[in-house]
Coordinates of C-alpha atoms in Angstrom, one line a residue:
Chain A
M164 CA 11.6 3.3 -7.3
L165 CA 14.2 0.7 -6.4
L166 CA 14.2 -2.6 -4.6
R167 CA 17.5 -3.1 -2.8
N168 CA 19.0 -5.0 0.1
A169 CA 21.0 -2.7 2.4
K170 CA 23.5 -3.6 5.0
I171 CA 23.1 -2.2 8.5
L172 CA 26.2 -0.2 9.7
F173 CA 24.9 0.4 13.2
N174 CA 21.6 0.2 15.1
N175 CA 22.1 2.2 18.3
P176 CA 19.6 3.2 21.0
V177 CA 19.5 6.9 21.6
S178 CA 16.9 6.7 24.4
L179 CA 14.7 4.0 25.8
E180 CA 12.5 4.0 22.7
L181 CA 14.4 5.7 20.0
Y182 CA 17.0 4.1 17.7
H183 CA 19.4 5.3 15.0
M184 CA 19.9 2.9 12.2
A185 CA 22.6 3.6 9.6
L186 CA 22.3 1.7 6.2
V187 CA 24.4 1.6 3.1
C188 CA 22.6 1.8 -0.2
P189 CA 24.3 4.0 -2.8
D190 CA 21.5 3.8 -5.4
I191 CA 18.9 5.0 -3.0
A192 CA 21.1 7.5 -1.2
A193 CA 21.9 9.1 -4.6
T194 CA 18.3 9.9 -5.4
I195 CA 16.2 10.2 -2.2
Q196 CA 15.0 13.7 -1.4
P197 CA 14.2 15.1 2.0
G198 CA 10.7 14.1 3.1
Q199 CA 10.6 11.0 0.9
F200 CA 10.5 7.6 2.5
L201 CA 11.4 4.0 2.2
M202 CA 9.3 0.9 2.8
V203 CA 11.5 -1.4 4.9
R204 CA 11.0 -5.2 4.9
I205 CA 12.4 -6.1 8.3
Q206 CA 13.0 -9.8 7.8
D207 CA 12.8 -12.3 5.0
R208 CA 9.8 -13.9 6.7
L209 CA 6.1 -13.3 6.9
D210 CA 6.1 -11.8 10.5
P211 CA 5.6 -8.9 10.5
L212 CA 3.8 -9.3 7.2
L213 CA 3.9 -5.8 5.8
R214 CA 6.8 -3.4 5.2
R215 CA 7.1 -0.3 7.5
P216 CA 7.6 3.2 6.2
F217 CA 10.6 5.3 7.4
A218 CA 12.0 8.7 6.4
V219 CA 15.7 9.3 5.9
H220 CA 16.9 11.1 9.0
R221 CA 20.4 12.1 7.8
L222 CA 22.3 11.4 4.7
Y223 CA 26.1 10.7 4.7
P224 CA 27.3 10.9 1.1
N225 CA 30.9 10.1 2.0
D226 CA 31.1 8.3 5.3
P227 CA 31.0 5.7 3.9
P228 CA 29.7 6.5 0.4
G229 CA 26.0 6.0 -0.1
S230 CA 25.0 5.7 3.6
F231 CA 22.2 7.2 5.5
E232 CA 20.5 7.0 8.8
M233 CA 16.9 6.4 9.9
L234 CA 15.6 7.5 13.3
Y235 CA 12.7 5.3 14.6
K236 CA 10.7 4.7 17.7
V237 CA 9.8 1.3 19.0
V238 CA 6.0 1.3 18.9
G239 CA 5.0 -2.2 17.9
R240 CA 6.1 -5.6 16.8
G241 CA 7.8 -4.4 13.5
T242 CA 9.9 -1.7 15.2
Q243 CA 10.7 -4.1 18.1
L244 CA 12.2 -6.6 15.7
L245 CA 14.0 -3.8 13.9
S246 CA 15.6 -2.7 17.2
N247 CA 17.0 -6.2 17.7
M248 CA 18.9 -6.2 14.4
L249 CA 22.7 -5.9 14.4
A250 CA 25.4 -4.3 12.4
G251 CA 26.1 -6.5 9.4
D252 CA 22.5 -7.7 9.1
S253 CA 20.5 -6.6 6.0
V254 CA 17.0 -5.1 5.4
N255 CA 15.2 -4.9 2.1
L256 CA 14.3 -1.4 1.0
L257 CA 11.7 -0.2 -1.5
G258 CA 12.1 3.4 -2.5
P259 CA 12.6 6.3 -2.7
L260 CA 8.8 6.8 -2.4
G261 CA 6.4 9.7 -2.2
R262 CA 6.5 13.5 -2.6
G263 CA 9.0 15.2 -0.3
F264 CA 9.5 18.7 1.0
R265 CA 9.9 21.6 -1.5
L266 CA 12.9 23.8 -0.6
P267 CA 12.4 27.4 0.5
E268 CA 13.2 30.5 -1.5
E269 CA 16.8 31.6 -1.1
K270 CA 16.3 34.6 1.2
G271 CA 13.3 33.4 3.2
S272 CA 13.6 32.4 6.8
V273 CA 12.6 28.8 7.8
L274 CA 10.7 27.5 10.7
M275 CA 10.6 23.8 11.5
V276 CA 8.2 22.3 14.0
A277 CA 8.6 18.7 15.3
G278 CA 6.6 16.7 17.8
G279 CA 8.4 13.6 19.2
I280 CA 9.5 11.1 16.5
G281 CA 8.3 13.8 14.0
I282 CA 11.8 15.0 14.2
A283 CA 12.9 12.1 12.0
P284 CA 12.7 13.7 8.5
L285 CA 13.9 17.2 9.5
P286 CA 17.7 17.0 9.9
Y287 CA 18.0 15.8 6.3
L288 CA 15.8 18.7 5.2
A289 CA 17.8 21.1 7.3
E290 CA 21.1 19.8 5.8
T291 CA 19.8 20.2 2.3
I292 CA 18.5 23.7 3.0
A293 CA 21.9 24.7 4.5
A294 CA 23.7 23.2 1.5
S295 CA 21.4 25.0 -1.0
G296 CA 22.8 28.3 0.2
C297 CA 19.6 29.5 1.9
K298 CA 20.7 32.5 3.9
G299 CA 17.6 33.2 6.0
P300 CA 17.5 32.6 9.7
S301 CA 16.3 29.2 10.8
V302 CA 14.4 28.1 13.8
L303 CA 13.4 24.7 15.1
W304 CA 10.6 24.3 17.6
F305 CA 10.8 20.8 19.1
G306 CA 8.3 19.3 21.5
G307 CA 8.3 16.0 23.3
K308 CA 6.7 14.2 26.2
N309 CA 10.0 14.6 28.2
S310 CA 13.7 15.4 27.7
A311 CA 14.4 11.9 26.4
D312 CA 12.4 12.7 23.2
L313 CA 14.5 15.7 22.4
V314 CA 17.3 14.1 20.3
C315 CA 19.8 15.5 17.7
V316 CA 19.3 19.1 19.0
Q317 CA 23.1 19.7 18.7
H318 CA 23.0 18.9 15.0
F319 CA 20.5 21.7 14.4
N320 CA 22.6 24.0 16.5
D321 CA 25.6 23.1 14.3
L322 CA 23.6 23.9 11.2
G323 CA 22.9 27.4 12.6
F324 CA 19.3 26.8 13.8
T325 CA 17.9 28.5 16.9
V326 CA 16.3 25.7 18.8
Q327 CA 13.3 26.1 21.1
L328 CA 12.5 23.1 23.3
V329 CA 9.2 22.2 24.9
T330 CA 8.3 19.2 27.0
E331 CA 4.9 18.1 28.3
D332 CA 6.4 17.3 31.8
G333 CA 8.7 20.4 31.9
S334 CA 11.8 18.3 32.2
E335 CA 13.5 20.4 29.5
G336 CA 12.8 23.7 27.9
R337 CA 9.3 25.3 28.2
K338 CA 6.5 23.2 29.8
G339 CA 3.4 22.3 27.7
L340 CA 2.6 21.6 24.1
V341 CA 4.9 22.9 21.3
T342 CA 1.9 24.5 19.5
G343 CA 0.9 26.4 22.6
H344 CA 4.1 28.3 22.9
L345 CA 4.8 28.6 19.2
E346 CA 1.9 30.9 18.3
Q347 CA 2.8 33.3 21.1
W348 CA 6.4 33.3 19.9
L349 CA 5.3 33.9 16.3
T350 CA 3.2 36.9 17.1
Q351 CA 6.2 38.5 18.8
Q352 CA 8.4 38.2 15.7
N353 CA 9.1 41.3 13.6
E354 CA 9.4 39.1 10.5
L355 CA 7.4 36.0 10.0
P356 CA 9.1 32.9 8.5
G357 CA 8.6 32.3 4.8
V358 CA 7.6 28.7 5.3
I359 CA 6.8 26.2 8.1
Y360 CA 7.9 22.6 7.8
S361 CA 6.2 20.4 10.3
C362 CA 6.1 16.7 11.3
G363 CA 4.4 15.2 14.3
P364 CA 1.2 13.8 15.7
Y365 CA -2.1 14.6 13.9
P366 CA -3.4 17.2 16.4
M367 CA -0.1 19.0 16.4
Q368 CA -0.1 19.1 12.6
R369 CA -3.6 20.4 12.6
S370 CA -2.7 23.2 15.0
V371 CA 0.4 24.1 12.9
A372 CA -1.6 24.2 9.7
E373 CA -4.3 26.4 11.2
M374 CA -1.8 28.7 12.8
A375 CA 0.1 29.1 9.5
A376 CA -3.2 29.8 7.7
R377 CA -4.2 32.5 10.3
L378 CA -0.8 34.2 9.9
G379 CA -0.6 33.8 6.1
I380 CA 2.5 31.5 6.2
S381 CA 2.7 28.6 3.8
S382 CA 3.1 25.2 5.6
Q383 CA 4.4 21.9 4.4
L384 CA 3.4 19.0 6.7
S385 CA 4.8 15.5 6.6
M386 CA 1.9 13.2 7.4
E387 CA 1.7 9.8 8.9
A388 CA -0.7 6.9 8.1
L389 CA -0.9 3.1 8.4
M390 CA 0.4 1.9 5.1
G391 CA 0.1 -1.3 3.0
C392 CA 2.1 -0.9 -0.1
G393 CA 3.8 2.5 -0.2
V394 CA 3.3 3.0 -3.9
G395 CA -0.4 3.9 -4.3
A396 CA -1.8 0.5 -5.1
C397 CA -3.6 -0.6 -2.0
L398 CA -5.3 2.8 -1.2
S399 CA -5.0 2.1 2.6
C400 CA -3.1 5.3 3.7
S401 CA -5.9 7.7 3.1
L402 CA -5.9 11.3 4.2
R403 CA -8.9 13.5 3.6
C404 CA -8.0 16.4 1.4
R405 CA -9.8 19.1 -0.6
P406 CA -11.2 17.6 -3.7
P407 CA -9.6 18.6 -7.1
E408 CA -12.2 20.6 -9.1
G409 CA -15.0 18.5 -10.5
T410 CA -14.4 15.5 -8.3
Q411 CA -16.6 14.0 -5.6
E412 CA -16.6 14.5 -1.8
P413 CA -15.1 13.3 0.3
H414 CA -11.7 13.2 -1.4
Y415 CA -9.1 10.9 0.0
A416 CA -5.4 11.3 -1.0
N417 CA -2.8 8.6 -0.6
V418 CA -0.2 9.6 2.0
C419 CA 2.3 7.3 0.2
Q420 CA 1.9 8.8 -3.3
D421 CA 0.3 12.2 -3.0
G422 CA 2.4 12.9 0.2
P423 CA 3.7 12.2 2.7
V424 CA 4.4 16.0 2.5
F425 CA 1.2 18.0 2.0
D426 CA 0.5 21.7 1.9
G427 CA -1.4 22.7 5.0
E428 CA -4.3 24.1 2.9
E429 CA -4.7 20.8 1.1
I430 CA -5.8 18.8 4.2
V431 CA -9.4 18.6 5.4
W432 CA -8.9 18.1 9.2
D433 CA -10.9 15.5 11.0
E434 CA -12.7 16.7 14.1
S435 CA -12.7 13.3 15.7
S436 CA -9.0 12.7 15.3
S437 CA -7.9 15.8 17.1
Chain B
M205 CA 19.9 -31.5 -16.9
A206 CA 19.1 -29.6 -20.1
N207 CA 18.3 -26.0 -19.2
D208 CA 17.2 -25.1 -22.7
S209 CA 14.5 -27.7 -22.9
P210 CA 11.2 -26.1 -23.9
I211 CA 9.1 -25.5 -20.9
S212 CA 5.5 -24.4 -21.5
L213 CA 3.6 -22.5 -18.8
T214 CA 0.7 -21.7 -21.2
V215 CA -2.7 -22.3 -19.7
E216 CA -6.2 -22.1 -21.3
L217 CA -9.1 -20.9 -19.2
G218 CA -12.0 -21.4 -21.6
P219 CA -11.8 -18.5 -24.0
L220 CA -8.8 -17.0 -22.2
R221 CA -5.3 -18.2 -23.1
L222 CA -2.4 -17.1 -20.8
K223 CA 1.3 -17.4 -21.4
N224 CA 1.7 -18.4 -17.8
P225 CA -0.8 -19.0 -14.9
V226 CA 0.4 -16.1 -12.7
M227 CA -1.9 -13.1 -12.5
V228 CA -2.1 -10.2 -10.1
A229 CA -5.3 -9.8 -8.1
S230 CA -7.6 -6.8 -8.3
G231 CA -6.9 -4.0 -5.8
T232 CA -3.3 -5.1 -5.1
F233 CA -1.6 -3.8 -8.3
G234 CA -3.4 -0.5 -9.0
Y235 CA -3.8 0.0 -12.7
G236 CA -0.4 -1.6 -13.4
Q237 CA 1.6 1.7 -13.5
E238 CA 2.2 1.7 -9.8
Y239 CA 4.6 -1.3 -10.1
A240 CA 5.7 -1.0 -13.7
E241 CA 9.3 0.1 -12.7
L242 CA 9.8 -3.2 -10.8
V243 CA 7.4 -5.7 -12.6
P244 CA 7.3 -5.5 -16.4
P245 CA 3.6 -6.2 -17.0
E246 CA 4.3 -8.2 -20.1
R247 CA 5.9 -10.9 -17.9
L248 CA 2.6 -11.6 -16.1
G249 CA 0.0 -14.1 -17.3
A250 CA -2.6 -11.5 -16.8
M251 CA -3.3 -8.4 -14.8
V252 CA -6.5 -7.7 -13.0
V253 CA -6.9 -4.0 -12.4
K254 CA -8.5 -2.2 -9.4
G255 CA -12.3 -2.7 -9.4
I256 CA -14.3 0.0 -11.1
S257 CA -17.8 1.2 -10.7
L258 CA -20.1 3.3 -13.0
E259 CA -19.4 6.5 -10.9
P260 CA -16.2 7.3 -9.0
R261 CA -16.2 6.2 -5.3
S262 CA -14.5 8.0 -2.5
G263 CA -14.0 4.8 -0.4
N264 CA -14.2 4.5 3.4
P265 CA -12.7 6.9 5.9
P266 CA -9.4 5.9 7.4
P267 CA -8.1 3.9 9.1
R268 CA -8.6 1.4 6.4
I269 CA -5.9 -1.2 7.2
W270 CA -4.7 -3.3 10.1
E271 CA -2.0 -5.9 10.2
T272 CA -2.9 -9.2 11.9
C273 CA -1.0 -12.4 12.5
G274 CA 0.0 -13.4 9.0
G275 CA -2.7 -11.3 7.5
M276 CA -3.9 -7.8 6.5
L277 CA -7.3 -6.6 7.3
N278 CA -8.6 -3.9 5.0
A279 CA -11.7 -1.9 4.4
I280 CA -10.9 0.3 1.4
G281 CA -14.5 0.6 0.3
L282 CA -13.8 0.2 -3.5
Q283 CA -12.3 3.6 -3.9
N284 CA -11.9 4.0 -7.6
V285 CA -11.9 6.6 -10.4
G286 CA -15.1 5.4 -12.0
L287 CA -15.8 4.1 -15.5
R288 CA -15.3 7.3 -17.4
A289 CA -11.9 8.2 -15.9
F290 CA -10.8 4.6 -16.3
V291 CA -11.6 4.6 -20.0
E292 CA -10.1 8.0 -20.6
E293 CA -7.1 8.0 -18.3
K294 CA -6.1 4.5 -17.4
L295 CA -7.0 2.4 -20.4
P296 CA -4.8 4.3 -23.0
W297 CA -1.8 3.3 -20.9
L298 CA -2.9 -0.3 -20.5
N299 CA -4.1 -0.8 -24.0
P300 CA -0.7 -1.3 -25.8
L301 CA 0.7 -3.6 -23.1
P302 CA 1.4 -7.1 -24.3
V303 CA -0.5 -8.6 -21.4
P304 CA -4.1 -9.6 -21.0
V305 CA -5.8 -6.9 -18.9
I306 CA -8.8 -8.1 -16.9
V307 CA -11.1 -5.4 -15.6
N308 CA -12.7 -6.0 -12.2
L309 CA -16.2 -4.4 -12.0
F310 CA -18.6 -3.6 -9.3
G311 CA -22.2 -2.3 -9.2
N312 CA -24.7 -1.2 -6.6
T313 CA -27.5 -2.9 -8.5
V314 CA -27.8 -5.7 -11.0
E315 CA -28.5 -3.2 -13.7
E316 CA -25.3 -1.3 -12.9
Y317 CA -23.3 -4.5 -13.5
G318 CA -25.0 -4.9 -16.8
K319 CA -24.3 -1.2 -17.8
L320 CA -20.6 -1.6 -16.9
A321 CA -20.2 -4.7 -18.9
A322 CA -21.9 -3.1 -21.9
A323 CA -19.7 0.0 -21.6
L324 CA -16.5 -2.0 -21.4
D325 CA -17.4 -4.5 -24.1
G326 CA -16.6 -2.0 -26.9
Q327 CA -13.3 -0.9 -25.5
E328 CA -10.0 -2.0 -26.9
G329 CA -7.3 -3.4 -24.7
I330 CA -9.6 -5.4 -22.4
A331 CA -9.1 -9.2 -22.4
G332 CA -11.9 -10.0 -19.9
L333 CA -14.1 -8.9 -17.1
E334 CA -14.0 -10.1 -13.5
I335 CA -17.3 -9.6 -11.7
N336 CA -16.7 -8.5 -8.1
I337 CA -19.7 -9.9 -6.2
S338 CA -17.6 -10.5 -3.1
C339 CA -16.3 -7.3 -1.6
P340 CA -17.1 -7.3 2.1
N341 CA -16.5 -3.6 2.6
V342 CA -19.4 -1.8 1.0
K343 CA -22.9 -1.4 2.2
A344 CA -24.8 -2.1 -1.0
G345 CA -24.1 -4.9 -3.4
G346 CA -20.7 -6.7 -3.0
M347 CA -20.8 -9.6 -0.6
I348 CA -24.6 -9.3 -0.3
F349 CA -24.9 -10.3 -4.0
G350 CA -22.1 -12.8 -3.6
S351 CA -23.6 -14.8 -0.8
D352 CA -27.1 -15.2 -2.3
P353 CA -27.1 -17.8 -5.1
K354 CA -30.2 -16.2 -6.7
M355 CA -28.4 -12.8 -6.8
V356 CA -25.2 -14.4 -8.1
F357 CA -27.2 -15.8 -11.0
Q358 CA -28.9 -12.5 -11.8
V359 CA -25.6 -10.5 -11.7
V360 CA -23.7 -12.9 -13.8
S361 CA -26.6 -13.2 -16.3
A362 CA -26.7 -9.4 -16.5
V363 CA -23.0 -9.2 -17.4
R364 CA -23.1 -12.3 -19.6
S365 CA -25.9 -10.9 -21.8
R366 CA -24.1 -7.5 -22.3
T367 CA -20.6 -8.6 -23.3
N368 CA -18.7 -11.0 -25.6
L369 CA -15.6 -10.7 -23.5
P370 CA -14.6 -13.7 -21.3
V371 CA -16.4 -13.4 -17.9
I372 CA -14.8 -14.3 -14.6
T373 CA -16.9 -14.4 -11.5
K374 CA -15.0 -13.8 -8.2
L375 CA -16.6 -15.6 -5.3
T376 CA -16.7 -14.7 -1.7
P377 CA -15.6 -17.2 0.9
N378 CA -18.1 -15.8 3.4
V379 CA -20.7 -18.4 2.7
T380 CA -21.6 -21.8 4.2
D381 CA -21.1 -23.8 1.0
I382 CA -19.1 -22.1 -1.8
T383 CA -20.1 -24.8 -4.3
V384 CA -23.6 -23.4 -4.3
T385 CA -22.6 -19.9 -5.4
A386 CA -20.1 -21.4 -7.8
R387 CA -22.8 -23.4 -9.5
A388 CA -25.1 -20.4 -9.7
A389 CA -22.4 -18.4 -11.5
Q390 CA -21.7 -21.3 -13.8
D391 CA -25.5 -21.7 -14.6
A392 CA -25.6 -18.0 -15.5
G393 CA -22.9 -18.5 -18.0
T394 CA -19.6 -17.4 -16.4
D395 CA -16.6 -18.6 -18.4
I396 CA -14.3 -18.8 -15.4
L397 CA -14.5 -18.7 -11.6
S398 CA -11.9 -17.0 -9.4
L399 CA -11.8 -17.6 -5.6
I400 CA -11.4 -16.5 -2.9
N401 CA -11.9 -12.8 -2.1
T402 CA -11.1 -11.7 1.4
V403 CA -12.5 -13.4 4.5
A404 CA -14.7 -11.1 6.6
G405 CA -12.8 -10.1 9.8
M406 CA -12.4 -7.5 12.6
A407 CA -9.8 -6.2 15.0
V408 CA -10.3 -4.1 18.2
D409 CA -8.0 -1.9 20.2
A410 CA -8.4 -3.1 23.8
Q411 CA -7.0 0.1 25.2
T412 CA -9.5 2.4 23.6
R413 CA -12.2 -0.2 23.0
Q414 CA -12.5 1.0 19.4
P415 CA -12.4 -1.0 16.2
R416 CA -9.1 -0.8 14.4
L417 CA -10.9 0.0 11.1
A418 CA -13.2 2.9 10.7
N419 CA -15.6 0.6 8.8
V420 CA -15.5 -1.7 11.9
V421 CA -15.3 -4.8 9.8
G422 CA -13.0 -5.6 6.9
G423 CA -11.6 -8.3 4.7
L424 CA -8.7 -10.5 5.7
S425 CA -6.0 -11.3 3.1
G426 CA -2.5 -12.7 3.2
P427 CA -1.0 -16.0 4.2
A428 CA -3.4 -16.4 7.1
I429 CA -6.2 -17.3 4.7
K430 CA -4.4 -19.6 2.4
P431 CA -5.7 -22.9 3.9
I432 CA -9.2 -21.7 3.6
A433 CA -8.7 -20.6 0.0
L434 CA -7.0 -23.9 -0.9
R435 CA -9.9 -25.9 0.6
M436 CA -12.5 -23.9 -1.3
V437 CA -10.7 -24.1 -4.6
W438 CA -10.5 -27.8 -4.2
Q439 CA -14.2 -28.0 -3.4
V440 CA -15.2 -25.9 -6.3
V441 CA -12.9 -27.8 -8.8
Q442 CA -14.8 -31.0 -7.8
V443 CA -18.1 -29.7 -9.0
S444 CA -17.2 -27.1 -11.6
T445 CA -17.3 -27.4 -15.3
V446 CA -15.5 -24.1 -15.9
P447 CA -11.9 -23.3 -15.2
V448 CA -11.0 -22.0 -11.7
I449 CA -8.5 -19.3 -10.8
G450 CA -7.1 -19.8 -7.2
L451 CA -6.2 -17.0 -4.9
G452 CA -5.9 -16.2 -1.3
G453 CA -2.6 -15.9 0.6
I454 CA -0.2 -16.9 -2.1
V455 CA 3.3 -15.6 -1.3
S456 CA 5.6 -18.2 -2.9
V457 CA 6.0 -20.7 -5.8
E458 CA 5.2 -23.5 -3.3
D459 CA 1.9 -21.8 -2.5
A460 CA 1.1 -21.3 -6.2
L461 CA 1.9 -25.0 -6.9
E462 CA -0.5 -26.1 -4.1
F463 CA -3.4 -24.3 -5.8
L464 CA -2.4 -25.7 -9.3
I465 CA -2.1 -29.2 -7.9
V466 CA -5.7 -29.1 -6.4
G467 CA -6.9 -28.0 -9.8
A468 CA -6.7 -24.3 -10.3
K469 CA -5.8 -23.5 -13.9
A470 CA -4.2 -20.2 -12.9
I471 CA -3.5 -18.2 -9.7
Q472 CA -3.6 -14.6 -8.6
V473 CA -1.2 -13.0 -6.3
G474 CA -2.6 -10.2 -4.1
T475 CA -1.2 -9.0 -0.7
A476 CA 2.2 -10.5 -1.4
N477 CA 2.8 -7.8 -4.0
F478 CA 3.0 -5.3 -1.2
I479 CA 5.5 -7.3 0.7
N480 CA 7.7 -8.4 -2.2
P481 CA 6.9 -6.5 -5.4
G482 CA 9.0 -9.1 -7.4
V483 CA 7.0 -12.1 -6.1
T484 CA 5.1 -12.7 -9.3
L485 CA 8.4 -12.9 -11.3
E486 CA 9.8 -15.3 -8.7
I487 CA 6.8 -17.5 -8.9
I488 CA 6.9 -17.6 -12.8
D489 CA 10.6 -18.6 -12.7
G490 CA 10.0 -21.0 -9.8
L491 CA 7.3 -22.8 -11.8
E492 CA 9.7 -23.3 -14.7
D493 CA 12.4 -24.6 -12.3
Y494 CA 9.9 -27.0 -10.7
L495 CA 9.0 -28.5 -14.0
R496 CA 12.6 -28.7 -15.2
Q497 CA 13.7 -30.4 -12.0
R498 CA 11.0 -33.1 -12.6
N499 CA 11.8 -33.4 -16.4
L500 CA 8.3 -32.1 -17.2
E501 CA 7.7 -29.7 -20.0
D502 CA 4.1 -28.4 -19.5
I503 CA 2.5 -26.8 -16.5
N504 CA -0.7 -28.6 -17.4
E505 CA 1.0 -31.9 -16.3
I506 CA 0.8 -30.5 -12.7
I507 CA -2.7 -29.0 -12.7
G508 CA -5.3 -31.1 -10.9
T509 CA -2.9 -33.8 -9.9
L510 CA -3.7 -33.9 -6.2
E511 CA -3.0 -37.4 -5.0
V512 CA -5.3 -38.3 -2.1
P513 CA -3.9 -41.6 -0.6

């Protein structure tokens, strides 16, 4: 866990609400794993008060050395201020934090599922899997509200992924929810994927986990929560999980420390949140 | 200016002697391990660990946190590993640290406070107990004890009679006159008072008409509450015969100095640890610089020196 100032290389809009921010921080770039995250202090002031968690979207080991990119959506005051920052400005980073994705077995096929900004941690995972020599076929199912949400698709194509697009308004790809089309597609496959990696809104994650369980596929879900500290001290970012043996119910895990990546079977899904 | 002049930050809070007045507040620093890579615990004046209860507690359902203007609203619900796991799993790591470890404790009944105090009294590696009678986020005990002077007296007496360790009583600001509960704790034999815990608060999502916290109400911390905390520390210092630890919204050395100047013998840093994990180290260095710049050698020359014109 490091505390570092990092210079912004660029901070470009990719759609009305989505931004790519590239940062240079060799220490953090050298150690951060796919699915781990950083707590970003946006300004050296007290507004916004708390840091904001962001995953690494892509890593650029050589261009320039030690640089990486975050993809973020402007949803509130913190991300609004972040979107106003310019190349040359600095942000303060705390990280790498949390437990990231586990890589698949060498020959297994890989399925990734993303909903909206849930695409953020997946390109770095895809790059890492590709570089690890995993030879299995790879598929990305990517759903958004409309076509503007469906960013960095070309990058997945370049990495050899088959990309299936879904939009709620039908402006690109299939119309509807990604999980609605996914199960039908899965049942038509001769060979099921070895693992599902998923990131997106809570109801989507729940559908993916339940689908994976029905089909006997292991799932790794990157979960989101409102966070205070990012290191397991404040106990704010709770996610209800199955209790370890001999411990009391309900059991709340910390998304920041026990996750953000959880096995689908670990999570106890909340009826009211779906 | 001689940079090598001996500067003393040592403070004495009754039976508790600290090498500097900068502590971390309960619930904001875990059990010390969480920040150990960034903040060497031995640099701190003292470390107050996350509140523990006799039995483990799951805490409240999420969402448990909401950011407000200059503040953080939380309703964790005292999630903790419980006495047994604390003693077996956390204390062995804390024990050898060259820093006083204060254990914050919480009970559902007066008797539970007493049992906890007795159980911790015999443990090595504990420098003191902080009685949490001020958490606003649990249904039983907590703030209910903390706002009733008779209950404060009973809880503090129960702890006092079961331990020889220094006893700190942490007061809630959610009362009309904090000097009344301060006096009750003092009469029951507390060695030290710490104040304030979080200020009861609430936030609502106007779009969904739902509360932002699953617990509906929570406790506000952060810079938003600093003026309230400072006023209450000043009020309590006027009437108190025991040392006072000030906390509430401290994020900088200037904030820490304000509390010391109104009469706090030490301070605790809470929410600021989340924003700037190195803040306690900056405050310790900043206190030394402040003294050096004024040709002072001892932090006690600052404490309680408020000049009211």
